[in-house]
């Protein structure tokens, strides 16, 4: 491996920071909704139903992923709530029936977000200004982002960098820092502070509303909003204020100037010295004057506990600050202080005064907190318990603190309140939850139906109800019955602080991190005969993820493998369709029709072959009825579908169409001669493609013209209509589609500028005839061969939206009429035509046109339409619509339009969708395929309900599922059947909401979606709860079992724990431990380890442990591996399970460990003796890694590496290597080479020689490196050594004894280095797949033996390192250098600096830069076509060459 590519395949999911703010809309947009019909009883009704109020956005970050969500609240009794039939999570609370998160935008940044704050705008609920997001990045970078409506994306409003040579003095000579920059914002939005390099406070002054900096943007006013901006910054050196060790800081409420409170430690102490030196922390309050740049100290408080670590600002009207430490909570303000002891370790300064204690013991280290109300804080402890802290106050004086327990929830990494009744628990260790809370006066506000469900947050009561719909962690333990009631803990108090809080989980974001280890095994429904790329979908990754009670096994599969119901052979298929038919369908029974539309079974399946058509009845059995129906069966069918509210079926063939009522034809149309006078050759023009939107059918003919069939619902007949707009036009249509804007409030009407259209009164105007018009509007989307796109309304064919050069894939589409007014949003296009002409000599771009179009808006209250276009080279363009009311563009547009054409201008302009815009959505996960001119079958099949999911299926050479969740597309390939030629949905008795597809081998399969996986993730995932922490997993292939190390926390009495720690051999007594009797009977939490052997469930249910191997007390299992040992007595190989353990008994006891060997029985019926111990032996030192080496067992025990042979009854050491390794974290073996990674001493490369029976060191890395994972990388005949470290880097070394700089082969040389930005915990070597056929001419023997390394990280991301040949590498590297400047990077981050090796202050010689970053290269496809050609031209290659290289890389690594 001289060269490689780094490619992410699954992006991080573990949420580290979350915040809420009004980013996409301002507070004034939420008008209070007052019920109209109440008059006199308004007061009484309104007080019991607290409205949910303005709801801000939720912003979350996971490593380098930034996502902005809008919170959709569905109130009970509104139209949406009545229309949706499904049971929502959490019941009804406060008049709200459902709350869900909907994605606004998601970005992958070139840098990990260290901390995040929202710079808000003061000024009450009527403010027209919006909040901005402040992000900080490693070392000292700060970016301020705001949401821009015109582009529907986040824009950088300012960047602040305090790195580099001119800011070197800020570090004060230090090189490494414990944490990255920390940002906090003033609650009134006047400034924010960023703590960098431990001691430097950067104050960012916010721009005032009236200042000129914001003023010029106000010019395009008319109610346009302006976001908070940062005007200037300056630095306060906190060391000058005599602060040394800063732990936290915060801005407090209720002062005229911003006041910053800083928690710092005057002199450090540590655990062994606490009895002499404690209460070393203090807080200081500084008044920040941003204009004078002064910061006087206004008050301070000393003698806080040494383990205080977090500040919490108490909201107005109370003010002040809470200091949270492990054993106490302190409240401090300028006028009052009070404290609360949480457990028996809490002590006052001089141990004299009695502290107020909470009624239960709890430890609050590593807690997160947020405010539910201005006097109630929600604390999330490290165990996942939720605690309520109530401040009992009088005026502005806090008298005491009350802590009350609530139920347990997920282990949080950050927590934020959204509005006045929602809270978001962000988690890195489990699924993140969106919870609604209500502070009723007691449980009486619960609706009657939910009373029984109040109770534990972890029960699994409504599991069966929610198995289909909810996220897996909610199945597991999130908040089981979803209702929990929290009561204060002081019922005996007179002015009791007992406020009941009710909680309901409303939504959850799935998380698969932290991936500690994974193994690669066969799926249950694997197909043994699969070949090539289809074979990959036989495998799955079984990952250890989560911690404690959030521990789970995540089963990840990159591709979907459907559950097959039946299959039949069927050759030569061109297309399949299913249609509905009900004989007794009433004409006006539309209210009942809406309800059971979804559950109606299909009646007929129509199969189009090359020269005939088959018709099957889809009742209980599929029976062919081709002979007995009036369908056209003599030739192939182009399309079939339902018209007139499913009362009729239309079947379109090449020269005609038939309307059928069930099996009887009611009308036949001939489409052979549309208009014989226009062209002589038009009589051989046949139908090419069809799009059906009840009651219209759009046909595209082979000569590039289009026809519209218009249905009359009253008579159920159809007439042909050739649109007048296209009569004399010379422009050939390359693709077209009808779009039905469904629903009572059609979405596109909002984009029109007519007032009466946008108010939604339009329904009453349309529905005079009672026909299907009250179900929305129909539009026709057309793409011409020159690449332009136009949208027409049907049936009048007025152009309502047009855009030039749709095919070139711009980032935004804006209506051409309104384009002149929005200056600078689009570059003028005239210059690019001659550039294109120059480059088309090299590339045939001129025939790049759209071959298929689809526009669809899936169900959902706020869903927006998508447009998909497939180009001839296989690129899929995906656009998502949004609304932007530009400034006053009406007058300008009329002026510009009238210059062009004055005919019928007024009505053209009235109906323009001038507020409609589209933003391009990136599609990472699909692989492009060239479309040859022969196959022009439809590839996109839209589905509304396949097992409850919606989206579309892309058939073709590389089929894929595009599913829509939260307005985001999730792309899951389906590679198990190779190429798929036809696809359709099927819903009948035996196949509930399933589907049918036909493979290119000629097999028709009827399938259903696997129900156990959750598809709202980058890869489909199934989570199996373990209720313990998983540590390591391995795969036993013969029986398809997964042995797994799990540790479960157990509470034990202290005297038991102590007795187990005493060294047994020395036989010490416990007399010298001067502990009182009550201290001995307290409990202490110990992790108990066991090895569980899990078997995948055949039905796809939860996996059951087949056997459990418990460890002894205070013995930790460190490693479990399946090893193949050569039995020297019987001379045959045995497959055994080897476990390495260590006794953890404190620093006074010499370390010991055991090696255990188990055999796994063959018998499947009784699980009792599935595993039996065959050998165990105690060794000195912890046994941290095991591996089998050519039939021998290699054991790393403490600082020794020993090789053993297996006699069948015992292990005998035959060779050892006594190295300086301190603790081996990983062992890898290829042939007779050994690679070991040490926790501190980097990697060693050893070899084993059989004849001399010796382990010898070949070479090692001379540097010091804290290894996380190691593996061999094989590329043809070259062997490289890969290692990942604690600074989130990976390095590739190689062994070259002939090179002079390797010191005669003692030193490993660096071949590449790269900063991943996440801790890589495991590498897995997988053979790369051959990219079929195209490279066969150049492929030598080297290409066949090529392996990539799949890796998992602690952020929940999965990626791979794949070797490249030099030519491809040079091409992609020069492209990468171009893209650094060509792409506007979010938050202004530099991808090159992000990928530099981080050494954290240690000396490091930079290695060669021979890994290309696919995270940057994937931006190439998102550039407009003109820029793609330009960049390819500059680096001396072609666009098709670059895209084929990237595609080959995707195909070669499409594992799983």
PDB file of C-alpha atoms in Angstrom, residues 5-13 108 512 515 518 520 536 541 556-559 924-926 970-973 975 1017-1020 1316 1324 1326-1329 1348-1353 1356-1362 1395 1413-1415 1418 1449-1456:
ATOM      1  CA  UNK A   5      -8.127   6.561   0.159  1.00  0.00           C
ATOM      2  CA  UNK A   6      -9.905   7.385   3.392  1.00  0.00           C
ATOM      3  CA  UNK A   7     -13.648   6.997   3.016  1.00  0.00           C
ATOM      4  CA  UNK A   8     -16.432   7.417   5.547  1.00  0.00           C
ATOM      5  CA  UNK A   9     -19.325   4.976   5.122  1.00  0.00           C
ATOM      6  CA  UNK A  10     -21.388   5.683   8.241  1.00  0.00           C
ATOM      7  CA  UNK A  11     -21.159   9.112   9.821  1.00  0.00           C
ATOM      8  CA  UNK A  12     -21.016   9.822  13.570  1.00  0.00           C
ATOM      9  CA  UNK A  13     -24.236   9.427  15.535  1.00  0.00           C
ATOM     10  CA  UNK A 108     -20.326  17.447   7.688  1.00  0.00           C
ATOM     11  CA  UNK A 512     -24.895   3.291  17.301  1.00  0.00           C
ATOM     12  CA  UNK A 515     -18.295   1.278  18.753  1.00  0.00           C
ATOM     13  CA  UNK A 518     -17.169  -5.377  16.232  1.00  0.00           C
ATOM     14  CA  UNK A 520     -18.067  -9.698  10.983  1.00  0.00           C
ATOM     15  CA  UNK A 536     -21.455  -9.031   0.386  1.00  0.00           C
ATOM     16  CA  UNK A 541     -21.360  -6.212  11.519  1.00  0.00           C
ATOM     17  CA  UNK A 556     -25.388  -3.054  11.155  1.00  0.00           C
ATOM     18  CA  UNK A 557     -25.893  -3.955   7.515  1.00  0.00           C
ATOM     19  CA  UNK A 558     -25.084  -1.555   4.728  1.00  0.00           C
ATOM     20  CA  UNK A 559     -27.534  -3.130   2.290  1.00  0.00           C
ATOM     21  CA  UNK A 924     -23.649   9.929  -0.971  1.00  0.00           C
ATOM     22  CA  UNK A 925     -24.593   6.344  -0.678  1.00  0.00           C
ATOM     23  CA  UNK A 926     -25.697   5.405  -4.169  1.00  0.00           C
ATOM     24  CA  UNK A 970     -31.907   7.770   3.679  1.00  0.00           C
ATOM     25  CA  UNK A 971     -30.322   5.674   0.921  1.00  0.00           C
ATOM     26  CA  UNK A 972     -29.935   1.944   1.461  1.00  0.00           C
ATOM     27  CA  UNK A 973     -28.618  -0.171  -1.426  1.00  0.00           C
ATOM     28  CA  UNK A 975     -27.202  -5.678  -3.730  1.00  0.00           C
ATOM     29  CA  UNK A1017     -29.936   5.795  10.141  1.00  0.00           C
ATOM     30  CA  UNK A1018     -27.047   5.923   7.682  1.00  0.00           C
ATOM     31  CA  UNK A1019     -27.162   2.110   7.632  1.00  0.00           C
ATOM     32  CA  UNK A1020     -30.106  -0.057   8.668  1.00  0.00           C
ATOM     33  CA  UNK A1316      -9.444  10.813  11.278  1.00  0.00           C
ATOM     34  CA  UNK A1324     -11.103  -5.292  10.104  1.00  0.00           C
ATOM     35  CA  UNK A1326     -11.700  -7.318   4.074  1.00  0.00           C
ATOM     36  CA  UNK A1327     -10.864  -8.242   0.511  1.00  0.00           C
ATOM     37  CA  UNK A1328     -11.792  -5.517  -1.954  1.00  0.00           C
ATOM     38  CA  UNK A1329     -14.302  -6.443  -4.627  1.00  0.00           C
ATOM     39  CA  UNK A1348      -9.268  -2.639   2.579  1.00  0.00           C
ATOM     40  CA  UNK A1349      -9.508  -1.958   6.292  1.00  0.00           C
ATOM     41  CA  UNK A1350     -12.944  -1.279   7.707  1.00  0.00           C
ATOM     42  CA  UNK A1351     -12.793   0.619  11.006  1.00  0.00           C
ATOM     43  CA  UNK A1352     -15.190   1.651  13.753  1.00  0.00           C
ATOM     44  CA  UNK A1353     -14.849   4.655  16.066  1.00  0.00           C
ATOM     45  CA  UNK A1356     -20.385   5.803  16.112  1.00  0.00           C
ATOM     46  CA  UNK A1357     -18.864   6.260  12.675  1.00  0.00           C
ATOM     47  CA  UNK A1358     -17.577   3.565  10.333  1.00  0.00           C
ATOM     48  CA  UNK A1359     -15.153   4.130   7.518  1.00  0.00           C
ATOM     49  CA  UNK A1360     -12.522   2.348   5.498  1.00  0.00           C
ATOM     50  CA  UNK A1361      -8.983   2.784   4.251  1.00  0.00           C
ATOM     51  CA  UNK A1362      -8.651   1.343   0.758  1.00  0.00           C
ATOM     52  CA  UNK A1395      -6.362  16.184   8.201  1.00  0.00           C
ATOM     53  CA  UNK A1413      -9.770  12.288   1.720  1.00  0.00           C
ATOM     54  CA  UNK A1414     -13.036  11.132   0.143  1.00  0.00           C
ATOM     55  CA  UNK A1415     -14.981  13.365   2.533  1.00  0.00           C
ATOM     56  CA  UNK A1418     -17.448  13.764  -2.525  1.00  0.00           C
ATOM     57  CA  UNK A1449     -13.767   3.014  -5.085  1.00  0.00           C
ATOM     58  CA  UNK A1450     -17.361   2.905  -3.868  1.00  0.00           C
ATOM     59  CA  UNK A1451     -17.967  -0.407  -5.602  1.00  0.00           C
ATOM     60  CA  UNK A1452     -14.732  -1.925  -4.379  1.00  0.00           C
ATOM     61  CA  UNK A1453     -15.648  -1.136  -0.791  1.00  0.00           C
ATOM     62  CA  UNK A1454     -19.377  -1.898  -0.841  1.00  0.00           C
ATOM     63  CA  UNK A1455     -19.009  -4.458   1.925  1.00  0.00           C
ATOM     64  CA  UNK A1456     -21.934  -5.747   3.991  1.00  0.00           C
TER      65      UNK A1456
END
